[in-house]
Amino acid sequence: MTSMNSPELGTRARNENVILEAAEHVFACHGYRGASVQAIAEAAGLPKSNVLYYVGSKRKLYVALLERMMSRWNAMLDDISEDDDPGEVLEGFIRSKMRLTQRHPQGSRLFAAEVLQGAPFLQEYLHGELREWVRARARVFEHWADKGLMDPVDPVWLIFLIWSATQHYADFEAQILGITDKTALGESEYRSVTEFLCHVILKGCGVRSAARVGPSRDRQAIQSKETI
Amino acid sequence: MTSMNSPELGTRARNENVILEAAEHVFACHGYRGASVQAIAEAAGLPKSNVLYYVGSKRKLYVALLERMMSRWNAMLDDISEDDDPGEVLEGFIRSKMRLTQRHPQGSRLFAAEVLQGAPFLQEYLHGELREWVRARARVFEHWADKGLMDPVDPVWLIFLIWSATQHYADFEAQILGITDKTALGESEYRSVTEFLCHVILKGCGVRSAARVGPSRDRQAIQSKETI
DNA sequence: GTCTATAGTGAGATAGAC
DNA sequence: GTCTATCTCACTATAGAC
């Protein structure tokens, strides 16, 4: 039992945090196999063996990071109903996904690397929870199309479009920086891209943009999920 | 000198082909560091040391694969002028990129893994050739917007949207298969996705679809509800 | 020209010192 | 509870046998 852990964390808690951040970076860059405990330790500024002391094993560390990322992801996925406004829902969808990418680019890349190698640690999640979530959304989109509120596009492809277009700014950051000749993606780029995606995707699906009279209300509501 | 090399390739040519295919798979899955020559050799069905005999080193093998992929990529990038039809150009752009993804998913994933680790082998290409190509296209898109042929969207974001939306079906194949409960993406899925993307992106940018028999044909193609 | 045996390095993990 | 010294194994690469 640590008697004092706030605001000063104990050695363990402090080191574990440092290790998690360092490991997220290294795993994101090089994937599970390509990441070495040595490299993680160097990024964390700790002796290699201390890393293994704190986290147990490379595998446990990786799983912990994946779980942390999936909980961020899940926190983003609110439920919707067919009574909701398509424009508001799609915009909120794009905005929250983009915010996830912006706030956790390392975690997003970690996820990408995991999927790239065939998602061996996420099979259950993809085939279960996430699949059902997508199906539920897809049904709502189809209802909207039946009611003439949007074009009859394939709802699953639409979800993948939003995921890919936003995810891209984490996974392909190196390419984007090279082409745009920047050294980092800042708030202004993320704002600009988000507006662009909202415009193209909503219009492209034949959805009226969410009422611009009170966008501030939506914005606030969306942004209140500060924990993400 | 090999006296007979057609139609039967010599041992070297045959083995090199096998190695390239195997290596593309392994590098795509695990990235440069995560890939081991051992794993490549097993995938190729050859003794580990033979692989090194044929290709020289792990690094040379990786570079050769990247170059092969970049030449495929470059072969896809035709020039355009402001006199061209925006709908035709954008559709051709989407279709050819999607075809690249479909024909070379391993290569696409290899490229993704390279960019994910910060594109250390592609810095020159990204900052040079590719950057100029994007700038040239962007200027044409802006001319079209000035002439009222499309919405005044950011042309660079538009290019990234097309790249990301198509690339996704290689890089995140494992996620897509998990969610849609399929074991592989076939011709019909790729056709369906391509029609969807053409519809949404062109319409979303305010571009008239390239001349077709009729709009009914597009709708039919778009709406294949058998996705999930 | 093709392949095997082996060297040399760096990996993940742990027993035990502080 | 925290960290160091060390073990074992898998990796890339090569020298030399066929």
PDB file of N, CA and C in Angstrom, chain B residues 63-114:
ATOM      1  N   VAL B  63      14.043  -3.301 -50.006  1.00  0.00           N
ATOM      2  CA  VAL B  63      14.109  -2.191 -50.958  1.00  0.00           C
ATOM      3  C   VAL B  63      13.586  -2.616 -52.322  1.00  0.00           C
ATOM      4  N   ALA B  64      13.952  -3.817 -52.747  1.00  0.00           N
ATOM      5  CA  ALA B  64      13.473  -4.313 -54.039  1.00  0.00           C
ATOM      6  C   ALA B  64      11.951  -4.377 -54.061  1.00  0.00           C
ATOM      7  N   LEU B  65      11.360  -4.817 -52.956  1.00  0.00           N
ATOM      8  CA  LEU B  65       9.900  -4.924 -52.888  1.00  0.00           C
ATOM      9  C   LEU B  65       9.257  -3.545 -52.900  1.00  0.00           C
ATOM     10  N   LEU B  66       9.847  -2.615 -52.162  1.00  0.00           N
ATOM     11  CA  LEU B  66       9.312  -1.252 -52.163  1.00  0.00           C
ATOM     12  C   LEU B  66       9.380  -0.661 -53.569  1.00  0.00           C
ATOM     13  N   GLU B  67      10.485  -0.881 -54.235  1.00  0.00           N
ATOM     14  CA  GLU B  67      10.633  -0.322 -55.587  1.00  0.00           C
ATOM     15  C   GLU B  67       9.627  -0.943 -56.546  1.00  0.00           C
ATOM     16  N   ARG B  68       9.416  -2.245 -56.410  1.00  0.00           N
ATOM     17  CA  ARG B  68       8.429  -2.892 -57.263  1.00  0.00           C
ATOM     18  C   ARG B  68       7.061  -2.264 -57.031  1.00  0.00           C
ATOM     19  N   MET B  69       6.724  -2.015 -55.767  1.00  0.00           N
ATOM     20  CA  MET B  69       5.418  -1.438 -55.453  1.00  0.00           C
ATOM     21  C   MET B  69       5.321  -0.008 -55.960  1.00  0.00           C
ATOM     22  N   MET B  70       6.393   0.751 -55.816  1.00  0.00           N
ATOM     23  CA  MET B  70       6.338   2.136 -56.269  1.00  0.00           C
ATOM     24  C   MET B  70       6.233   2.211 -57.792  1.00  0.00           C
ATOM     25  N   SER B  71       6.805   1.257 -58.487  1.00  0.00           N
ATOM     26  CA  SER B  71       6.674   1.295 -59.943  1.00  0.00           C
ATOM     27  C   SER B  71       5.247   0.967 -60.364  1.00  0.00           C
ATOM     28  N   ARG B  72       4.602   0.069 -59.626  1.00  0.00           N
ATOM     29  CA  ARG B  72       3.182  -0.195 -59.892  1.00  0.00           C
ATOM     30  C   ARG B  72       2.376   1.080 -59.641  1.00  0.00           C
ATOM     31  N   TRP B  73       2.699   1.734 -58.542  1.00  0.00           N
ATOM     32  CA  TRP B  73       2.003   2.967 -58.156  1.00  0.00           C
ATOM     33  C   TRP B  73       2.201   4.037 -59.235  1.00  0.00           C
ATOM     34  N   ASN B  74       3.422   4.219 -59.652  1.00  0.00           N
ATOM     35  CA  ASN B  74       3.704   5.241 -60.664  1.00  0.00           C
ATOM     36  C   ASN B  74       3.018   4.944 -61.993  1.00  0.00           C
ATOM     37  N   ALA B  75       2.920   3.665 -62.321  1.00  0.00           N
ATOM     38  CA  ALA B  75       2.270   3.295 -63.579  1.00  0.00           C
ATOM     39  C   ALA B  75       0.804   3.712 -63.584  1.00  0.00           C
ATOM     40  N   MET B  76       0.263   3.944 -62.400  1.00  0.00           N
ATOM     41  CA  MET B  76      -1.161   4.260 -62.244  1.00  0.00           C
ATOM     42  C   MET B  76      -1.416   5.760 -62.367  1.00  0.00           C
ATOM     43  N   LEU B  77      -0.347   6.556 -62.175  1.00  0.00           N
ATOM     44  CA  LEU B  77      -0.525   8.004 -62.056  1.00  0.00           C
ATOM     45  C   LEU B  77      -0.420   8.700 -63.406  1.00  0.00           C
ATOM     46  N   ASP B  78      -1.506   8.746 -64.156  1.00  0.00           N
ATOM     47  CA  ASP B  78      -1.428   9.448 -65.427  1.00  0.00           C
ATOM     48  C   ASP B  78      -1.595  10.947 -65.213  1.00  0.00           C
ATOM     49  N   ASP B  79      -1.173  11.674 -66.209  1.00  0.00           N
ATOM     50  CA  ASP B  79      -1.286  13.125 -66.137  1.00  0.00           C
ATOM     51  C   ASP B  79      -2.693  13.578 -66.505  1.00  0.00           C
ATOM     52  N   ILE B  80      -3.031  14.758 -66.029  1.00  0.00           N
ATOM     53  CA  ILE B  80      -4.331  15.327 -66.367  1.00  0.00           C
ATOM     54  C   ILE B  80      -4.137  16.794 -66.716  1.00  0.00           C
ATOM     55  N   SER B  81      -5.145  17.368 -67.368  1.00  0.00           N
ATOM     56  CA  SER B  81      -5.109  18.804 -67.649  1.00  0.00           C
ATOM     57  C   SER B  81      -6.452  19.406 -67.272  1.00  0.00           C
ATOM     58  N   GLU B  82      -6.467  20.727 -67.158  1.00  0.00           N
ATOM     59  CA  GLU B  82      -7.712  21.370 -66.739  1.00  0.00           C
ATOM     60  C   GLU B  82      -8.808  21.269 -67.793  1.00  0.00           C
ATOM     61  N   ASP B  83      -8.439  20.841 -69.005  1.00  0.00           N
ATOM     62  CA  ASP B  83      -9.453  20.673 -70.043  1.00  0.00           C
ATOM     63  C   ASP B  83     -10.186  19.346 -69.916  1.00  0.00           C
ATOM     64  N   ASP B  84      -9.652  18.463 -69.093  1.00  0.00           N
ATOM     65  CA  ASP B  84     -10.314  17.175 -68.902  1.00  0.00           C
ATOM     66  C   ASP B  84     -11.620  17.349 -68.141  1.00  0.00           C
ATOM     67  N   ASP B  85     -12.445  16.311 -68.201  1.00  0.00           N
ATOM     68  CA  ASP B  85     -13.713  16.332 -67.467  1.00  0.00           C
ATOM     69  C   ASP B  85     -13.473  15.908 -66.017  1.00  0.00           C
ATOM     70  N   PRO B  86     -13.863  16.745 -65.062  1.00  0.00           N
ATOM     71  CA  PRO B  86     -13.625  16.428 -63.647  1.00  0.00           C
ATOM     72  C   PRO B  86     -14.209  15.082 -63.239  1.00  0.00           C
ATOM     73  N   GLY B  87     -15.408  14.799 -63.673  1.00  0.00           N
ATOM     74  CA  GLY B  87     -16.038  13.524 -63.307  1.00  0.00           C
ATOM     75  C   GLY B  87     -15.236  12.339 -63.802  1.00  0.00           C
ATOM     76  N   GLU B  88     -14.820  12.439 -65.070  1.00  0.00           N
ATOM     77  CA  GLU B  88     -14.046  11.335 -65.635  1.00  0.00           C
ATOM     78  C   GLU B  88     -12.724  11.153 -64.894  1.00  0.00           C
ATOM     79  N   VAL B  89     -12.069  12.260 -64.632  1.00  0.00           N
ATOM     80  CA  VAL B  89     -10.760  12.185 -63.980  1.00  0.00           C
ATOM     81  C   VAL B  89     -10.891  11.606 -62.576  1.00  0.00           C
ATOM     82  N   LEU B  90     -11.840  12.134 -61.791  1.00  0.00           N
ATOM     83  CA  LEU B  90     -11.988  11.642 -60.421  1.00  0.00           C
ATOM     84  C   LEU B  90     -12.385  10.177 -60.410  1.00  0.00           C
ATOM     85  N   GLU B  91     -13.292   9.810 -61.298  1.00  0.00           N
ATOM     86  CA  GLU B  91     -13.701   8.406 -61.339  1.00  0.00           C
ATOM     87  C   GLU B  91     -12.544   7.510 -61.737  1.00  0.00           C
ATOM     88  N   GLY B  92     -11.796   7.958 -62.748  1.00  0.00           N
ATOM     89  CA  GLY B  92     -10.644   7.165 -63.169  1.00  0.00           C
ATOM     90  C   GLY B  92      -9.624   7.024 -62.054  1.00  0.00           C
ATOM     91  N   PHE B  93      -9.459   8.088 -61.333  1.00  0.00           N
ATOM     92  CA  PHE B  93      -8.563   8.140 -60.186  1.00  0.00           C
ATOM     93  C   PHE B  93      -8.979   7.081 -59.148  1.00  0.00           C
ATOM     94  N   ILE B  94     -10.248   7.113 -58.773  1.00  0.00           N
ATOM     95  CA  ILE B  94     -10.758   6.169 -57.777  1.00  0.00           C
ATOM     96  C   ILE B  94     -10.647   4.736 -58.284  1.00  0.00           C
ATOM     97  N   ARG B  95     -11.039   4.534 -59.532  1.00  0.00           N
ATOM     98  CA  ARG B  95     -11.052   3.178 -60.070  1.00  0.00           C
ATOM     99  C   ARG B  95      -9.652   2.589 -60.181  1.00  0.00           C
ATOM    100  N   SER B  96      -8.710   3.389 -60.647  1.00  0.00           N
ATOM    101  CA  SER B  96      -7.361   2.823 -60.814  1.00  0.00           C
ATOM    102  C   SER B  96      -6.711   2.571 -59.449  1.00  0.00           C
ATOM    103  N   LYS B  97      -6.949   3.469 -58.511  1.00  0.00           N
ATOM    104  CA  LYS B  97      -6.389   3.246 -57.167  1.00  0.00           C
ATOM    105  C   LYS B  97      -7.014   2.002 -56.535  1.00  0.00           C
ATOM    106  N   MET B  98      -8.288   1.817 -56.733  1.00  0.00           N
ATOM    107  CA  MET B  98      -8.975   0.655 -56.168  1.00  0.00           C
ATOM    108  C   MET B  98      -8.461  -0.632 -56.817  1.00  0.00           C
ATOM    109  N   ARG B  99      -8.183  -0.537 -58.103  1.00  0.00           N
ATOM    110  CA  ARG B  99      -7.672  -1.708 -58.808  1.00  0.00           C
ATOM    111  C   ARG B  99      -6.287  -2.085 -58.285  1.00  0.00           C
ATOM    112  N   LEU B 100      -5.495  -1.070 -58.007  1.00  0.00           N
ATOM    113  CA  LEU B 100      -4.169  -1.327 -57.433  1.00  0.00           C
ATOM    114  C   LEU B 100      -4.290  -2.054 -56.092  1.00  0.00           C
ATOM    115  N   THR B 101      -5.203  -1.577 -55.272  1.00  0.00           N
ATOM    116  CA  THR B 101      -5.451  -2.212 -53.981  1.00  0.00           C
ATOM    117  C   THR B 101      -5.884  -3.663 -54.154  1.00  0.00           C
ATOM    118  N   GLN B 102      -6.790  -3.866 -55.098  1.00  0.00           N
ATOM    119  CA  GLN B 102      -7.330  -5.212 -55.301  1.00  0.00           C
ATOM    120  C   GLN B 102      -6.281  -6.170 -55.855  1.00  0.00           C
ATOM    121  N   ARG B 103      -5.476  -5.686 -56.796  1.00  0.00           N
ATOM    122  CA  ARG B 103      -4.505  -6.579 -57.455  1.00  0.00           C
ATOM    123  C   ARG B 103      -3.285  -6.840 -56.588  1.00  0.00           C
ATOM    124  N   HIS B 104      -2.933  -5.867 -55.782  1.00  0.00           N
ATOM    125  CA  HIS B 104      -1.711  -5.998 -54.984  1.00  0.00           C
ATOM    126  C   HIS B 104      -1.961  -5.657 -53.527  1.00  0.00           C
ATOM    127  N   PRO B 105      -2.812  -6.393 -52.869  1.00  0.00           N
ATOM    128  CA  PRO B 105      -3.085  -6.089 -51.459  1.00  0.00           C
ATOM    129  C   PRO B 105      -1.839  -6.226 -50.586  1.00  0.00           C
ATOM    130  N   GLN B 106      -1.018  -7.225 -50.854  1.00  0.00           N
ATOM    131  CA  GLN B 106       0.216  -7.385 -50.073  1.00  0.00           C
ATOM    132  C   GLN B 106       1.119  -6.187 -50.251  1.00  0.00           C
ATOM    133  N   GLY B 107       1.285  -5.773 -51.486  1.00  0.00           N
ATOM    134  CA  GLY B 107       2.123  -4.621 -51.760  1.00  0.00           C
ATOM    135  C   GLY B 107       1.572  -3.363 -51.114  1.00  0.00           C
ATOM    136  N   SER B 108       0.259  -3.235 -51.140  1.00  0.00           N
ATOM    137  CA  SER B 108      -0.367  -2.070 -50.509  1.00  0.00           C
ATOM    138  C   SER B 108      -0.097  -2.067 -49.013  1.00  0.00           C
ATOM    139  N   ARG B 109      -0.185  -3.235 -48.409  1.00  0.00           N
ATOM    140  CA  ARG B 109       0.069  -3.326 -46.969  1.00  0.00           C
ATOM    141  C   ARG B 109       1.549  -3.096 -46.664  1.00  0.00           C
ATOM    142  N   LEU B 110       2.406  -3.578 -47.545  1.00  0.00           N
ATOM    143  CA  LEU B 110       3.840  -3.308 -47.380  1.00  0.00           C
ATOM    144  C   LEU B 110       4.093  -1.805 -47.348  1.00  0.00           C
ATOM    145  N   PHE B 111       3.473  -1.116 -48.286  1.00  0.00           N
ATOM    146  CA  PHE B 111       3.597   0.341 -48.334  1.00  0.00           C
ATOM    147  C   PHE B 111       3.067   0.968 -47.042  1.00  0.00           C
ATOM    148  N   ALA B 112       1.923   0.493 -46.583  1.00  0.00           N
ATOM    149  CA  ALA B 112       1.337   1.021 -45.348  1.00  0.00           C
ATOM    150  C   ALA B 112       2.280   0.820 -44.169  1.00  0.00           C
ATOM    151  N   ALA B 113       2.865  -0.356 -44.081  1.00  0.00           N
ATOM    152  CA  ALA B 113       3.781  -0.642 -42.976  1.00  0.00           C
ATOM    153  C   ALA B 113       4.999   0.275 -43.037  1.00  0.00           C
ATOM    154  N   GLU B 114       5.466   0.530 -44.235  1.00  0.00           N
ATOM    155  CA  GLU B 114       6.607   1.435 -44.411  1.00  0.00           C
ATOM    156  C   GLU B 114       6.258   2.849 -43.953  1.00  0.00           C
TER     157      GLU B 114
END
